[in-house]
mmCIF file of C-alpha atoms in Angstrom:
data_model
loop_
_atom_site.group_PDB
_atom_site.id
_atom_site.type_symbol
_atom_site.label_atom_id
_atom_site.label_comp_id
_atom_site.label_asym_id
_atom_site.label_seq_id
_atom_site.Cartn_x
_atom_site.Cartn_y
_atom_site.Cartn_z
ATOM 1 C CA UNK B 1239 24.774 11.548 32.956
ATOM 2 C CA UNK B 1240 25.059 8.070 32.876
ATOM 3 C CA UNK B 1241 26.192 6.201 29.147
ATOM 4 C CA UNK B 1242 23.154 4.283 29.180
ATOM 5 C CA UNK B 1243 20.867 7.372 29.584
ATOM 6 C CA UNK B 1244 22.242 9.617 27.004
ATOM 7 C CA UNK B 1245 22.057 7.398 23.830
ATOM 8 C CA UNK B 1246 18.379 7.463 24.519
ATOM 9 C CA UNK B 1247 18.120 11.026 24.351
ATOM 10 C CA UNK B 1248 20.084 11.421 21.161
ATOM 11 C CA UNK B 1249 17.562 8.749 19.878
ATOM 12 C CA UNK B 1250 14.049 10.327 21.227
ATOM 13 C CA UNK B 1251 16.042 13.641 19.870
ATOM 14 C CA UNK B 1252 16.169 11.796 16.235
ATOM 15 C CA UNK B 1253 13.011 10.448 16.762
ATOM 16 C CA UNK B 1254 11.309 13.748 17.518
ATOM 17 C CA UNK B 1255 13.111 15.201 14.088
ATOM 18 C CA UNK B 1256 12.815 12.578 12.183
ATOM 19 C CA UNK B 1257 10.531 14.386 9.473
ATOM 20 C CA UNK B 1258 12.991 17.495 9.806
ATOM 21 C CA UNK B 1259 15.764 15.572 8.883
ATOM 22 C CA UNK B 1260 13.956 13.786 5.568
ATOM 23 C CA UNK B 1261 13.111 17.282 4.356
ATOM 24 C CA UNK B 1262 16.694 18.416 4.873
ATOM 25 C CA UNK B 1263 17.813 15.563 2.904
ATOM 26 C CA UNK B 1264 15.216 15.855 0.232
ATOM 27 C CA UNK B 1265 16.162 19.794 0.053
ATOM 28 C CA UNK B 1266 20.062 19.021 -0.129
ATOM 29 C CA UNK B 1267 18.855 16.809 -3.276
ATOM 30 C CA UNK B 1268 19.292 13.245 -1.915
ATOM 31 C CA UNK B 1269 15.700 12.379 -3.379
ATOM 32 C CA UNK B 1270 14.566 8.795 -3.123
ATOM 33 C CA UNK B 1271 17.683 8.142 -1.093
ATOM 34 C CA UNK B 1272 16.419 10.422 1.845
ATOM 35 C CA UNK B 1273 14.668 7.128 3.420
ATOM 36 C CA UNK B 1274 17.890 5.542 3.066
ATOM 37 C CA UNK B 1275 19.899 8.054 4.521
ATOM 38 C CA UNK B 1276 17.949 8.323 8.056
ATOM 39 C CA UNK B 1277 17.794 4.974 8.064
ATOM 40 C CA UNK B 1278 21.563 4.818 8.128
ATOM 41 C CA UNK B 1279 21.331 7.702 10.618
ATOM 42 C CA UNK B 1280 19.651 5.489 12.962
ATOM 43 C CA UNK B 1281 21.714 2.358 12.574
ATOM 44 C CA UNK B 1282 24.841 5.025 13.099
ATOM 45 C CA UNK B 1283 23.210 6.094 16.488
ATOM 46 C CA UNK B 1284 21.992 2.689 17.739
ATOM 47 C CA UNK B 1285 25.512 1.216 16.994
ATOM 48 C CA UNK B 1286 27.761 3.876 18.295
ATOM 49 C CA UNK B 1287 27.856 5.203 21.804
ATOM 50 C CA UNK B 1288 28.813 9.088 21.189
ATOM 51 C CA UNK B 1289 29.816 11.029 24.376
ATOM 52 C CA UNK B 1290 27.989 13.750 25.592
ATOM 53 C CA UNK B 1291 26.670 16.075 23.072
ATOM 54 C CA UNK B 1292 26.035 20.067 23.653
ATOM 55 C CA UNK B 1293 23.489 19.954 20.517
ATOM 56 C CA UNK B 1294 22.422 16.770 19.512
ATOM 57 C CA UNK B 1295 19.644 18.161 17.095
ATOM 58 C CA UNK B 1296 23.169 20.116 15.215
ATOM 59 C CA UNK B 1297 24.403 16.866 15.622
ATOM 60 C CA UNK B 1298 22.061 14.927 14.127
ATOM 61 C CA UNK B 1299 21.877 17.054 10.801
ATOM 62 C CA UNK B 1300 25.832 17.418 10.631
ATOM 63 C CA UNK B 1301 25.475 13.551 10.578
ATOM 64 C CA UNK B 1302 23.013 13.265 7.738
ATOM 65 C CA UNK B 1303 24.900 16.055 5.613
ATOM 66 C CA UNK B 1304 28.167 13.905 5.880
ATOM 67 C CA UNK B 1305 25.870 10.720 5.004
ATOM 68 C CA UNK B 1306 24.473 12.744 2.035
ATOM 69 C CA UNK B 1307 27.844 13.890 1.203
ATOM 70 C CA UNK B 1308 29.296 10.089 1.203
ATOM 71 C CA UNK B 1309 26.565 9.471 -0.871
ATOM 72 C CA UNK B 1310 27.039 11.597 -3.824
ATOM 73 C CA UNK B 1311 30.667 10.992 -4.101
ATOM 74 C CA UNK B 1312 30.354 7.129 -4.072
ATOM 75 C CA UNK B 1313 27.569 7.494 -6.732
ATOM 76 C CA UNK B 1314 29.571 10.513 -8.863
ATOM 77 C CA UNK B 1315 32.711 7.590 -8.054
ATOM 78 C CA UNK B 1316 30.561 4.745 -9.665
ATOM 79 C CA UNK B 1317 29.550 6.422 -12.648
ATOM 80 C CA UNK B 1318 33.367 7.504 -13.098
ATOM 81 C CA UNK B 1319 34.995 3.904 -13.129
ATOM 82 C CA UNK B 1320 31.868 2.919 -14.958
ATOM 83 C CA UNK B 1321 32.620 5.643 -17.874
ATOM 84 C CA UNK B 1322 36.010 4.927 -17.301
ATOM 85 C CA UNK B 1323 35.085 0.846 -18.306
ATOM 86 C CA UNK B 1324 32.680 1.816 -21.109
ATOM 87 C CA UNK B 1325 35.665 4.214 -22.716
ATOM 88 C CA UNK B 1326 38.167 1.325 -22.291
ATOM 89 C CA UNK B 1327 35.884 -1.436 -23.714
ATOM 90 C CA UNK B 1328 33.923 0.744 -26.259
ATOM 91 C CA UNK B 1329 36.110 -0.305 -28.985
ATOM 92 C CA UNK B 1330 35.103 2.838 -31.200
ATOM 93 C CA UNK B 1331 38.799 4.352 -31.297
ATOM 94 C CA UNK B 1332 39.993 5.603 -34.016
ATOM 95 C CA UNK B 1333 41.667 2.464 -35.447
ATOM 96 C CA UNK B 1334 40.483 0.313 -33.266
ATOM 97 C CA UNK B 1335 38.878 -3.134 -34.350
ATOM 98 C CA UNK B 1336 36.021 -4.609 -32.125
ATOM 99 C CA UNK B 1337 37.547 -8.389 -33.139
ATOM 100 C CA UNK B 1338 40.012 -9.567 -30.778
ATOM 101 C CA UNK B 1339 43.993 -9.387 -31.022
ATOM 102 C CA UNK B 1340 45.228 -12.851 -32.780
ATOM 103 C CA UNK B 1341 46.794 -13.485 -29.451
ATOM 104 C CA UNK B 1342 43.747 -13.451 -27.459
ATOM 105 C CA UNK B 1343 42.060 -15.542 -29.905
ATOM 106 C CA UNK B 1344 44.924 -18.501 -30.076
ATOM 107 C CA UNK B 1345 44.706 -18.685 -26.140
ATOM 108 C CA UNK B 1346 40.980 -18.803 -26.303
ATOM 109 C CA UNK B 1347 40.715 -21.623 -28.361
ATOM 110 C CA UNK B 1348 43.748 -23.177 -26.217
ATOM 111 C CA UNK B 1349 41.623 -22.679 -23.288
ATOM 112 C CA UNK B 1350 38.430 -24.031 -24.650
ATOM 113 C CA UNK B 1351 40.437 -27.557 -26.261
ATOM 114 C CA UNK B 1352 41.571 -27.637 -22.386
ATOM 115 C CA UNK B 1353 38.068 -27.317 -21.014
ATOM 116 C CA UNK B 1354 36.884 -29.942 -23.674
ATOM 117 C CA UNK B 1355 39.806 -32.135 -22.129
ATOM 118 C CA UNK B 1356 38.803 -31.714 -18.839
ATOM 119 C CA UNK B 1357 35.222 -32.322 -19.239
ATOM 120 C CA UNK B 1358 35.931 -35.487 -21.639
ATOM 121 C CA UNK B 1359 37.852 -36.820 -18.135
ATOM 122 C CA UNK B 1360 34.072 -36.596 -16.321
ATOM 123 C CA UNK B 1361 33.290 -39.188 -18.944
ATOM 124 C CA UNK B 1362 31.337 -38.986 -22.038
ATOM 125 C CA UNK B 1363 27.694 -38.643 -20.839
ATOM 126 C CA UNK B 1364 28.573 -35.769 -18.648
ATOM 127 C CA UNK B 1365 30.694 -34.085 -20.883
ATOM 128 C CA UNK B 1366 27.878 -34.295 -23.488
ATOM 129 C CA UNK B 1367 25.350 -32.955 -21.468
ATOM 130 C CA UNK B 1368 27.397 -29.977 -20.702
ATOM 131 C CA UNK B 1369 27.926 -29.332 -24.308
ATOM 132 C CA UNK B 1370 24.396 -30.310 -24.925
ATOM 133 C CA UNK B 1371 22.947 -27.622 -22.315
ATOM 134 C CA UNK B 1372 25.363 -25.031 -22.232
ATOM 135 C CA UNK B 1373 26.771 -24.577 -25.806
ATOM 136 C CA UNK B 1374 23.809 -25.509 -27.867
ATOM 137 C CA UNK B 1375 21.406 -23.814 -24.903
ATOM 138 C CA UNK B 1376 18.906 -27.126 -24.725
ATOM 139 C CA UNK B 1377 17.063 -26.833 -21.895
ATOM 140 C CA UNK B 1378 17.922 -28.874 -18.980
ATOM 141 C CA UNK B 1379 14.618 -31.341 -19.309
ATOM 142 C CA UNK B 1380 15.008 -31.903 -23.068
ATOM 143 C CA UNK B 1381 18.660 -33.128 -22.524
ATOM 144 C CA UNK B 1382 17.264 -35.277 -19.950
ATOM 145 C CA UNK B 1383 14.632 -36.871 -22.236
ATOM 146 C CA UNK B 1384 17.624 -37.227 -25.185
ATOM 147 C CA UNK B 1385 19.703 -39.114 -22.980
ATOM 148 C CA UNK B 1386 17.220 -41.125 -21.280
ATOM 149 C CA UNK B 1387 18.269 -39.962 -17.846
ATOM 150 C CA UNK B 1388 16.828 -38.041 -15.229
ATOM 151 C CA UNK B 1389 17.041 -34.764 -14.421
ATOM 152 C CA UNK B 1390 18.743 -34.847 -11.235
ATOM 153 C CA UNK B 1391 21.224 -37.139 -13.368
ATOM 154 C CA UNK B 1392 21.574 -33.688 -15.568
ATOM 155 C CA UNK B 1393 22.121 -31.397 -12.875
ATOM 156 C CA UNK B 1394 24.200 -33.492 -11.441
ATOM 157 C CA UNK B 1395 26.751 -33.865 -14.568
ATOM 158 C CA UNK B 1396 26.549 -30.356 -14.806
ATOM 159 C CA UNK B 1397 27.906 -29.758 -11.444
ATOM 160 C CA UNK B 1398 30.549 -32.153 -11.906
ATOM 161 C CA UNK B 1399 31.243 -30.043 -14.992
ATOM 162 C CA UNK B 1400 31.067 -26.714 -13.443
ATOM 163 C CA UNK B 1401 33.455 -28.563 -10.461
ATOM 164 C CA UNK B 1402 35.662 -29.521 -12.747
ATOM 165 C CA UNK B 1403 35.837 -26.080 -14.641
ATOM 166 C CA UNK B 1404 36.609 -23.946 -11.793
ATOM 167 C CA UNK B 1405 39.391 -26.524 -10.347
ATOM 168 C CA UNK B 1406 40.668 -25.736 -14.021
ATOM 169 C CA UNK B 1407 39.969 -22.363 -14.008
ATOM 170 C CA UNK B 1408 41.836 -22.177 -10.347
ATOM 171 C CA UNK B 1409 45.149 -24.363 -11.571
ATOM 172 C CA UNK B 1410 45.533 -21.543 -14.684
ATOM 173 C CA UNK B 1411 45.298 -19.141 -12.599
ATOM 174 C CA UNK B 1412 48.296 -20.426 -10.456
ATOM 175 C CA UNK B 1413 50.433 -20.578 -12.941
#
């Protein structure tokens, strides 16, 4: 049997189960993901080139039980670490304040009177329309009319800004 042949016949073999396998699924609890799942089945078989198969139909639903099976422990994973980040950040230990440690506040305000610095360097219109938009939440269009500017002028300064941020941002990292 030639490669190009037998592909085809796994596929019109998936094709002719295709309803066979979305009950299995739905049975073995995968639910709205079932779709999903013989979806991936199909991209699976149109991508790889498997040699020849004694029972492709066996095949096919081994397939979609290991799909299924990938899929539950990447969800059960997910909800772990995101358990695991709700415990850690939660803040409700016994002793435990919600305010941050001294330390973390003296480098925040470090870091903001650095960010200030930087932005005063884009001059003082942009570095007032930052401030304008983004700490005292003006909308874009309103700081436009307060400055007498445009708005492509705003969104421009604030990209400059945002530039200039991230370079920051990237040089504290470094060090």
């Amino acid at each position: 049997m030639s490669d190009d042949v037998f592909p085809a016949g796994l596929e019109a073999v998936f094709l002719e189960n295709r309803a066979k396998l979305l009950h299995f699924l739905r049975a073995r609890g995968a639910g709205d993901a079932a779709e999903d799942l013989v979806q991936e089945i199909w991209l699976r078989l149109s991508a790889a080139r498997p040699g020849p198969i004694a029972s492709p139909l066996s095949y096919l639903f081994r397939t979609a039980d290991l799909l299924l099976i990938d899929r539950y422990r990447s969800v059960r994973q997910a909800h772990r670490r995101e358990r695991a980040w709700s415990d850690l950040n939660a803040g409700d230990g016994a002793g435990a304040s919600d305010e941050p440690s001294a330390e973390r506040t003296v480098a925040a305000r470090q870091d903001a009177v650095r960010v200030m610095d930087e932005l005063d360097r884009l001059g003082p219109r942009a570095a007032a329309v930052f401030r304008r938009h983004r700490i005292d939440g003006v909308a874009q269009r309103q700081v436009a009319a307060e400055f007498g500017i445009s708005l492509s002028t705003v969104e421009s300064d604030l990209r400059a800004a945002y530039r200039a941020i991230r370079d920051w941002k990237e040089r504290r990292d470094e060090v």
